[in-house]
Amino acid sequence: MTETIKGSVVLITGATGAIAQALISGLVARGAAKIYAAARDVSSLAALPGLVPVKMDVTSDDEVAKAAALATDVTLLINNAGVNRNTAFMLAPDLAFAREEIEANYLAPLRVTRAFAPALIKNHGAVLNLLTILARVNLPFMGSYCASKAAALSLTQGLRGELVPKGVRVVAALPGAVDTRMTAMLTIPKMAPAEAAAEILDGFEAGEEEIYVGDMARGLAQGLAHDPKAIERQLASPG
Ligand SMILES: NC(=O)c1ccc[n+]([C@@H]2O[C@H](COP(=O)([O-])OP(=O)(O)OC[C@H]3O[C@@H](n4cnc5c(N)ncnc54)[C@H](OP(=O)(O)O)[C@@H]3O)[C@@H](O)[C@H]2O)c1
């Protein structure tokens, strides 16, 4: 099962995003042999040696199937694409945002992993899912995002049960706040994307199954281990 980045063939979804861009730089620096950079719009992807742009909307069965047919040499699938509508359950006008988040954050990594599983099994590869520490406890002002990531955490556990016996490693990264477009409206301390990417790749290469990224994520994980109700209450009334 893939543990080292050197020589790996990676496909990363949502490759135009800030964490994805930092991961791509880190993967190149650590000696990845080839990186399929999958995005809805590939026109802005920088030309790098070994980088293969792939047009892929993760909500499209057709585009995901085409990408999987093309990239049969993948050894590491990174499910990074994600959506956060930053909306509370009761303040959302209807279910549209919640549906969009579930589509992008839960059903899409399920779709993409199903499509790439034959290659990953053949290549003894790995799946790395970009979750969040908020998959483990709800932050009500972005409640439906947290629910979609909780579903993705359960997906990750289920995939591990199914794919590890077939020789595929399944890893989750659970960052705290990272300074990207997704968190632009938050004024709390945020990690730089490069710092988050380095911790994710370090954890992956260290063989971890759940990588807590940054002090915020590690602190909340520790709190959840000791007093989960206190953490739930803390997030329900932040500040
Ligand atoms: N920022 C944080 O604090 C934080 C913390 C924990 C976890 N995360 C997770 O980290 C991942 C990356 O987020 P980020 O912070 O780097 O945000 P970002 O800069 O907004 O990147 C999100 C990426 O996902 C892509 N995407 C969204 N829907 C897609 C679709 N249907 N098909 C293909 N790509 C799609 C976006 O593509 P477009 O450019 O086409 O919109 C964008 O490239 C997400 O899964 C997020 O939930 C972020």
mmCIF file of C-alpha atoms and ligand atoms in Angstrom:
data_model
loop_
_atom_site.group_PDB
_atom_site.id
_atom_site.type_symbol
_atom_site.label_atom_id
_atom_site.label_comp_id
_atom_site.label_asym_id
_atom_site.label_seq_id
_atom_site.Cartn_x
_atom_site.Cartn_y
_atom_site.Cartn_z
ATOM 1 C CA MET A 1 0.000 0.000 0.000
ATOM 2 C CA THR A 2 1.315 3.441 -0.970
ATOM 3 C CA GLU A 3 3.055 5.287 1.882
ATOM 4 C CA THR A 4 5.769 7.291 0.221
ATOM 5 C CA ILE A 5 5.135 10.142 -2.148
ATOM 6 C CA LYS A 6 8.339 9.601 -4.130
ATOM 7 C CA GLY A 7 7.507 7.895 -7.416
ATOM 8 C CA SER A 8 3.745 8.004 -6.813
ATOM 9 C CA VAL A 9 1.177 8.842 -9.484
ATOM 10 C CA VAL A 10 -1.385 11.180 -7.939
ATOM 11 C CA LEU A 11 -4.835 12.361 -9.001
ATOM 12 C CA ILE A 12 -6.090 15.341 -7.001
ATOM 13 C CA THR A 13 -9.611 16.759 -7.371
ATOM 14 C CA GLY A 14 -10.419 20.458 -7.081
ATOM 15 C CA ALA A 15 -6.863 21.165 -8.191
ATOM 16 C CA THR A 16 -7.441 24.923 -8.596
ATOM 17 C CA GLY A 17 -8.101 25.340 -4.849
ATOM 18 C CA ALA A 18 -5.615 26.806 -2.399
ATOM 19 C CA ILE A 19 -4.942 23.636 -0.375
ATOM 20 C CA ALA A 20 -4.729 21.602 -3.607
ATOM 21 C CA GLN A 21 -2.182 24.021 -5.051
ATOM 22 C CA ALA A 22 -0.077 23.742 -1.894
ATOM 23 C CA LEU A 23 -0.409 19.941 -1.954
ATOM 24 C CA ILE A 24 0.706 19.883 -5.595
ATOM 25 C CA SER A 25 3.844 21.916 -4.740
ATOM 26 C CA GLY A 26 4.564 19.568 -1.826
ATOM 27 C CA LEU A 27 3.984 16.466 -3.949
ATOM 28 C CA VAL A 28 6.384 17.757 -6.620
ATOM 29 C CA ALA A 29 9.010 18.594 -3.966
ATOM 30 C CA ARG A 30 8.673 15.083 -2.489
ATOM 31 C CA GLY A 31 9.236 13.410 -5.861
ATOM 32 C CA ALA A 32 5.785 12.431 -7.160
ATOM 33 C CA ALA A 33 6.303 10.949 -10.631
ATOM 34 C CA LYS A 34 3.102 12.323 -12.182
ATOM 35 C CA ILE A 35 0.189 14.439 -10.949
ATOM 36 C CA TYR A 36 -3.209 14.443 -12.636
ATOM 37 C CA ALA A 37 -4.629 17.834 -11.654
ATOM 38 C CA ALA A 38 -8.396 17.483 -11.981
ATOM 39 C CA ALA A 39 -10.578 20.589 -12.040
ATOM 40 C CA ARG A 40 -13.801 21.957 -13.483
ATOM 41 C CA ASP A 41 -11.779 24.636 -15.278
ATOM 42 C CA VAL A 42 -8.221 23.589 -16.122
ATOM 43 C CA SER A 43 -7.295 26.842 -17.902
ATOM 44 C CA SER A 44 -5.680 28.407 -14.815
ATOM 45 C CA LEU A 45 -3.552 25.380 -13.859
ATOM 46 C CA ALA A 46 0.153 26.204 -13.996
ATOM 47 C CA ALA A 47 2.200 24.143 -16.442
ATOM 48 C CA LEU A 48 4.618 22.081 -14.359
ATOM 49 C CA PRO A 49 6.723 19.116 -15.456
ATOM 50 C CA GLY A 50 4.792 15.923 -14.705
ATOM 51 C CA LEU A 51 1.472 17.758 -14.232
ATOM 52 C CA VAL A 52 -1.406 16.513 -16.387
ATOM 53 C CA PRO A 53 -4.531 18.707 -16.314
ATOM 54 C CA VAL A 54 -7.790 16.730 -16.399
ATOM 55 C CA LYS A 55 -11.199 18.332 -16.802
ATOM 56 C CA MET A 56 -13.395 16.817 -14.113
ATOM 57 C CA ASP A 57 -16.432 18.109 -12.277
ATOM 58 C CA VAL A 58 -16.690 15.693 -9.358
ATOM 59 C CA THR A 59 -20.495 15.782 -9.529
ATOM 60 C CA SER A 60 -20.509 14.433 -13.109
ATOM 61 C CA ASP A 61 -20.682 10.641 -13.572
ATOM 62 C CA ASP A 62 -19.523 11.049 -17.156
ATOM 63 C CA GLU A 63 -16.477 13.252 -16.477
ATOM 64 C CA VAL A 64 -15.376 11.124 -13.522
ATOM 65 C CA ALA A 65 -15.667 7.926 -15.597
ATOM 66 C CA LYS A 66 -13.642 9.508 -18.434
ATOM 67 C CA ALA A 67 -10.902 10.612 -16.009
ATOM 68 C CA ALA A 68 -10.742 7.135 -14.464
ATOM 69 C CA ALA A 69 -10.433 5.556 -17.930
ATOM 70 C CA LEU A 70 -7.524 7.900 -18.702
ATOM 71 C CA ALA A 71 -5.599 7.706 -15.420
ATOM 72 C CA THR A 72 -5.273 3.960 -14.847
ATOM 73 C CA ASP A 73 -1.752 4.361 -13.401
ATOM 74 C CA VAL A 74 -2.929 6.307 -10.318
ATOM 75 C CA THR A 75 -1.439 5.152 -7.015
ATOM 76 C CA LEU A 76 -2.743 7.994 -4.805
ATOM 77 C CA LEU A 77 -6.210 9.529 -5.141
ATOM 78 C CA ILE A 78 -6.686 12.777 -3.218
ATOM 79 C CA ASN A 79 -10.366 13.710 -2.799
ATOM 80 C CA ASN A 80 -9.848 17.425 -2.162
ATOM 81 C CA ALA A 81 -12.687 19.227 -4.015
ATOM 82 C CA GLY A 82 -15.180 20.667 -1.569
ATOM 83 C CA VAL A 83 -17.879 23.279 -1.043
ATOM 84 C CA ASN A 84 -18.769 25.273 2.066
ATOM 85 C CA ARG A 85 -21.820 27.546 1.879
ATOM 86 C CA ASN A 86 -21.113 28.802 5.414
ATOM 87 C CA THR A 87 -24.784 28.709 6.342
ATOM 88 C CA ALA A 88 -26.656 27.638 9.466
ATOM 89 C CA PHE A 89 -29.406 25.031 9.118
ATOM 90 C CA MET A 90 -32.209 27.416 10.143
ATOM 91 C CA LEU A 91 -30.929 30.457 8.222
ATOM 92 C CA ALA A 92 -30.702 28.734 4.833
ATOM 93 C CA PRO A 93 -33.699 29.741 2.674
ATOM 94 C CA ASP A 94 -34.242 26.139 1.548
ATOM 95 C CA LEU A 95 -32.295 22.871 1.186
ATOM 96 C CA ALA A 96 -30.270 23.934 -1.874
ATOM 97 C CA PHE A 97 -26.988 24.699 -0.027
ATOM 98 C CA ALA A 98 -27.219 21.534 2.089
ATOM 99 C CA ARG A 99 -27.801 19.503 -1.086
ATOM 100 C CA GLU A 100 -24.851 21.139 -2.851
ATOM 101 C CA GLU A 101 -22.555 20.395 0.106
ATOM 102 C CA ILE A 102 -23.692 16.763 0.328
ATOM 103 C CA GLU A 103 -23.170 16.389 -3.443
ATOM 104 C CA ALA A 104 -19.657 17.858 -3.394
ATOM 105 C CA ASN A 105 -18.394 16.691 -0.005
ATOM 106 C CA TYR A 106 -19.957 13.222 0.372
ATOM 107 C CA LEU A 107 -21.429 11.847 -2.876
ATOM 108 C CA ALA A 108 -18.555 13.155 -5.036
ATOM 109 C CA PRO A 109 -15.707 11.455 -3.127
ATOM 110 C CA LEU A 110 -17.843 8.294 -3.131
ATOM 111 C CA ARG A 111 -18.324 8.582 -6.923
ATOM 112 C CA VAL A 112 -14.638 9.328 -7.585
ATOM 113 C CA THR A 113 -13.354 6.577 -5.288
ATOM 114 C CA ARG A 114 -15.695 4.004 -6.871
ATOM 115 C CA ALA A 115 -14.424 5.011 -10.328
ATOM 116 C CA PHE A 116 -10.738 4.814 -9.368
ATOM 117 C CA ALA A 117 -10.958 1.770 -7.099
ATOM 118 C CA PRO A 118 -10.047 -0.787 -9.821
ATOM 119 C CA ALA A 119 -6.828 1.128 -10.616
ATOM 120 C CA LEU A 120 -6.019 1.672 -6.951
ATOM 121 C CA ILE A 121 -6.504 -2.022 -6.205
ATOM 122 C CA LYS A 122 -4.364 -3.031 -9.205
ATOM 123 C CA ASN A 123 -1.642 -0.527 -8.211
ATOM 124 C CA HIS A 124 -1.787 -1.212 -4.422
ATOM 125 C CA GLY A 125 -2.526 2.458 -3.917
ATOM 126 C CA ALA A 126 -4.094 4.829 -1.414
ATOM 127 C CA VAL A 127 -7.008 7.247 -1.011
ATOM 128 C CA LEU A 128 -6.585 10.488 0.934
ATOM 129 C CA ASN A 129 -9.821 12.320 1.804
ATOM 130 C CA LEU A 130 -9.703 16.013 2.726
ATOM 131 C CA LEU A 131 -12.169 16.257 5.600
ATOM 132 C CA THR A 132 -12.092 18.772 8.474
ATOM 133 C CA ILE A 133 -12.046 18.575 12.254
ATOM 134 C CA LEU A 134 -15.671 19.791 11.890
ATOM 135 C CA ALA A 135 -16.514 16.300 10.582
ATOM 136 C CA ARG A 136 -16.283 15.285 14.260
ATOM 137 C CA VAL A 137 -18.243 18.123 15.880
ATOM 138 C CA ASN A 138 -20.766 20.550 14.413
ATOM 139 C CA LEU A 139 -20.078 24.275 14.163
ATOM 140 C CA PRO A 140 -23.681 25.533 13.855
ATOM 141 C CA PHE A 141 -23.031 28.642 11.755
ATOM 142 C CA MET A 142 -21.842 26.305 8.993
ATOM 143 C CA GLY A 143 -23.993 23.377 10.137
ATOM 144 C CA SER A 144 -24.829 21.757 6.809
ATOM 145 C CA TYR A 145 -21.146 21.819 5.725
ATOM 146 C CA CYS A 146 -20.203 19.992 8.949
ATOM 147 C CA ALA A 147 -22.969 17.414 8.366
ATOM 148 C CA SER A 148 -21.676 16.728 4.843
ATOM 149 C CA LYS A 149 -18.127 16.274 6.147
ATOM 150 C CA ALA A 150 -19.393 13.990 8.946
ATOM 151 C CA ALA A 151 -20.915 11.868 6.177
ATOM 152 C CA ALA A 152 -17.531 11.922 4.419
ATOM 153 C CA LEU A 153 -15.815 10.752 7.622
ATOM 154 C CA SER A 154 -18.215 7.813 7.793
ATOM 155 C CA LEU A 155 -17.548 7.197 4.086
ATOM 156 C CA THR A 156 -13.816 7.129 4.828
ATOM 157 C CA GLN A 157 -14.287 4.546 7.583
ATOM 158 C CA GLY A 158 -16.489 2.376 5.370
ATOM 159 C CA LEU A 159 -14.060 2.594 2.456
ATOM 160 C CA ARG A 160 -11.253 1.559 4.797
ATOM 161 C CA GLY A 161 -13.227 -1.550 5.750
ATOM 162 C CA GLU A 162 -13.804 -2.432 2.101
ATOM 163 C CA LEU A 163 -10.519 -1.414 0.491
ATOM 164 C CA VAL A 164 -7.807 -2.214 3.040
ATOM 165 C CA PRO A 165 -8.385 -5.975 2.569
ATOM 166 C CA LYS A 166 -7.836 -5.306 -1.157
ATOM 167 C CA GLY A 167 -4.491 -3.629 -0.507
ATOM 168 C CA VAL A 168 -5.607 0.025 -0.685
ATOM 169 C CA ARG A 169 -4.801 2.385 2.174
ATOM 170 C CA VAL A 170 -7.552 4.882 3.153
ATOM 171 C CA VAL A 171 -6.516 8.056 4.972
ATOM 172 C CA ALA A 172 -8.382 11.110 6.268
ATOM 173 C CA ALA A 173 -6.908 14.576 6.759
ATOM 174 C CA LEU A 174 -8.789 16.687 9.324
ATOM 175 C CA PRO A 175 -7.512 20.268 9.258
ATOM 176 C CA GLY A 176 -8.633 23.187 11.387
ATOM 177 C CA ALA A 177 -9.063 26.567 9.679
ATOM 178 C CA VAL A 178 -6.831 27.176 6.671
ATOM 179 C CA ASP A 179 -6.518 30.548 4.942
ATOM 180 C CA THR A 180 -8.291 29.992 1.600
ATOM 181 C CA ARG A 181 -11.244 31.361 -0.361
ATOM 182 C CA MET A 182 -13.446 29.033 1.728
ATOM 183 C CA THR A 183 -12.606 30.810 4.998
ATOM 184 C CA ALA A 184 -12.256 34.359 3.633
ATOM 185 C CA MET A 185 -15.075 35.643 5.868
ATOM 186 C CA LEU A 186 -13.627 34.195 9.104
ATOM 187 C CA THR A 187 -11.454 36.396 11.309
ATOM 188 C CA ILE A 188 -10.064 33.560 13.458
ATOM 189 C CA PRO A 189 -6.401 32.424 13.261
ATOM 190 C CA LYS A 190 -5.849 30.320 10.130
ATOM 191 C CA MET A 191 -2.990 28.161 8.925
ATOM 192 C CA ALA A 192 -1.246 28.958 5.656
ATOM 193 C CA PRO A 193 -2.153 26.417 2.931
ATOM 194 C CA ALA A 194 1.538 25.450 2.556
ATOM 195 C CA GLU A 195 1.777 24.670 6.271
ATOM 196 C CA ALA A 196 -1.410 22.552 6.130
ATOM 197 C CA ALA A 197 -0.190 20.706 3.029
ATOM 198 C CA ALA A 198 3.173 19.917 4.659
ATOM 199 C CA GLU A 199 1.444 18.451 7.733
ATOM 200 C CA ILE A 200 -0.917 16.398 5.555
ATOM 201 C CA LEU A 201 1.933 14.935 3.506
ATOM 202 C CA ASP A 202 4.089 14.342 6.622
ATOM 203 C CA GLY A 203 1.191 12.465 8.252
ATOM 204 C CA PHE A 204 0.573 10.472 5.090
ATOM 205 C CA GLU A 205 4.230 9.454 4.831
ATOM 206 C CA ALA A 206 4.294 8.617 8.569
ATOM 207 C CA GLY A 207 1.554 6.022 7.949
ATOM 208 C CA GLU A 208 -1.226 7.804 9.877
ATOM 209 C CA GLU A 209 -4.876 6.953 9.143
ATOM 210 C CA GLU A 210 -6.344 10.165 10.572
ATOM 211 C CA ILE A 211 -4.146 13.207 10.217
ATOM 212 C CA TYR A 212 -5.106 16.090 12.523
ATOM 213 C CA VAL A 213 -3.736 19.189 10.825
ATOM 214 C CA GLY A 214 -2.789 22.253 12.894
ATOM 215 C CA ASP A 215 -3.155 23.235 16.542
ATOM 216 C CA MET A 216 -6.892 23.943 16.259
ATOM 217 C CA ALA A 217 -7.659 20.437 14.953
ATOM 218 C CA ARG A 218 -5.345 18.734 17.451
ATOM 219 C CA GLY A 219 -6.793 20.757 20.363
ATOM 220 C CA LEU A 220 -10.389 19.939 19.391
ATOM 221 C CA ALA A 221 -9.529 16.247 18.893
ATOM 222 C CA GLN A 222 -8.016 16.158 22.370
ATOM 223 C CA GLY A 223 -11.121 17.862 23.797
ATOM 224 C CA LEU A 224 -13.403 15.410 21.980
ATOM 225 C CA ALA A 225 -11.484 12.508 23.513
ATOM 226 C CA HIS A 226 -11.935 13.881 27.030
ATOM 227 C CA ASP A 227 -15.269 15.752 27.074
ATOM 228 C CA PRO A 228 -17.158 15.710 23.763
ATOM 229 C CA LYS A 229 -20.224 17.501 25.173
ATOM 230 C CA ALA A 230 -18.055 20.394 26.368
ATOM 231 C CA ILE A 231 -16.626 20.749 22.840
ATOM 232 C CA GLU A 232 -20.111 20.613 21.319
ATOM 233 C CA ARG A 233 -21.208 23.436 23.658
ATOM 234 C CA GLN A 234 -18.026 25.427 22.982
ATOM 235 C CA LEU A 235 -18.654 25.365 19.227
ATOM 236 C CA ALA A 236 -22.337 26.185 19.682
ATOM 237 C CA SER A 237 -21.395 29.493 21.343
ATOM 238 C CA PRO A 238 -18.032 30.531 19.882
ATOM 239 C CA GLY A 239 -16.360 33.711 21.170
HETATM 240 N N1 LIG B 1 -10.036 26.136 4.180
HETATM 241 C C1 LIG B 1 -10.256 25.472 5.305
HETATM 242 O O1 LIG B 1 -10.247 26.047 6.426
HETATM 243 C C2 LIG B 1 -10.466 23.982 5.280
HETATM 244 C C3 LIG B 1 -10.394 23.305 6.503
HETATM 245 C C4 LIG B 1 -10.599 21.934 6.511
HETATM 246 C C5 LIG B 1 -10.865 21.271 5.326
HETATM 247 N N2 LIG B 1 -10.944 21.957 4.151
HETATM 248 C C6 LIG B 1 -11.250 21.185 2.944
HETATM 249 O O2 LIG B 1 -10.152 21.255 2.069
HETATM 250 C C7 LIG B 1 -10.608 21.090 0.722
HETATM 251 C C8 LIG B 1 -10.041 22.200 -0.152
HETATM 252 O O3 LIG B 1 -10.602 23.450 0.271
HETATM 253 P P1 LIG B 1 -9.849 24.860 0.155
HETATM 254 O O4 LIG B 1 -9.847 25.456 1.508
HETATM 255 O O5 LIG B 1 -8.584 24.717 -0.600
HETATM 256 O O6 LIG B 1 -10.956 25.687 -0.646
HETATM 257 P P2 LIG B 1 -10.960 26.333 -2.102
HETATM 258 O O7 LIG B 1 -9.712 27.116 -2.335
HETATM 259 O O8 LIG B 1 -12.286 27.006 -2.199
HETATM 260 O O9 LIG B 1 -10.927 25.045 -3.055
HETATM 261 C C9 LIG B 1 -12.027 24.223 -3.253
HETATM 262 C C10 LIG B 1 -11.810 23.526 -4.572
HETATM 263 O O10 LIG B 1 -12.875 22.585 -4.790
HETATM 264 C C11 LIG B 1 -13.272 22.716 -6.117
HETATM 265 N N3 LIG B 1 -14.617 22.229 -6.375
HETATM 266 C C12 LIG B 1 -15.781 22.576 -5.770
HETATM 267 N N4 LIG B 1 -16.818 21.932 -6.352
HETATM 268 C C13 LIG B 1 -16.284 21.162 -7.340
HETATM 269 C C14 LIG B 1 -16.827 20.288 -8.310
HETATM 270 N N5 LIG B 1 -18.153 20.061 -8.388
HETATM 271 N N6 LIG B 1 -15.978 19.658 -9.167
HETATM 272 C C15 LIG B 1 -14.653 19.868 -9.108
HETATM 273 N N7 LIG B 1 -14.073 20.718 -8.241
HETATM 274 C C16 LIG B 1 -14.892 21.361 -7.373
HETATM 275 C C17 LIG B 1 -13.167 24.205 -6.420
HETATM 276 O O11 LIG B 1 -13.161 24.387 -7.813
HETATM 277 P P3 LIG B 1 -13.635 25.756 -8.524
HETATM 278 O O12 LIG B 1 -12.415 26.646 -8.513
HETATM 279 O O13 LIG B 1 -14.042 25.287 -9.897
HETATM 280 O O14 LIG B 1 -14.778 26.307 -7.711
HETATM 281 C C18 LIG B 1 -11.838 24.506 -5.756
HETATM 282 O O15 LIG B 1 -10.773 24.187 -6.621
HETATM 283 C C19 LIG B 1 -12.135 21.070 0.782
HETATM 284 O O16 LIG B 1 -12.598 19.745 0.749
HETATM 285 C C20 LIG B 1 -12.419 21.698 2.147
HETATM 286 O O17 LIG B 1 -13.663 21.301 2.663
HETATM 287 C C21 LIG B 1 -10.737 23.295 4.100
#
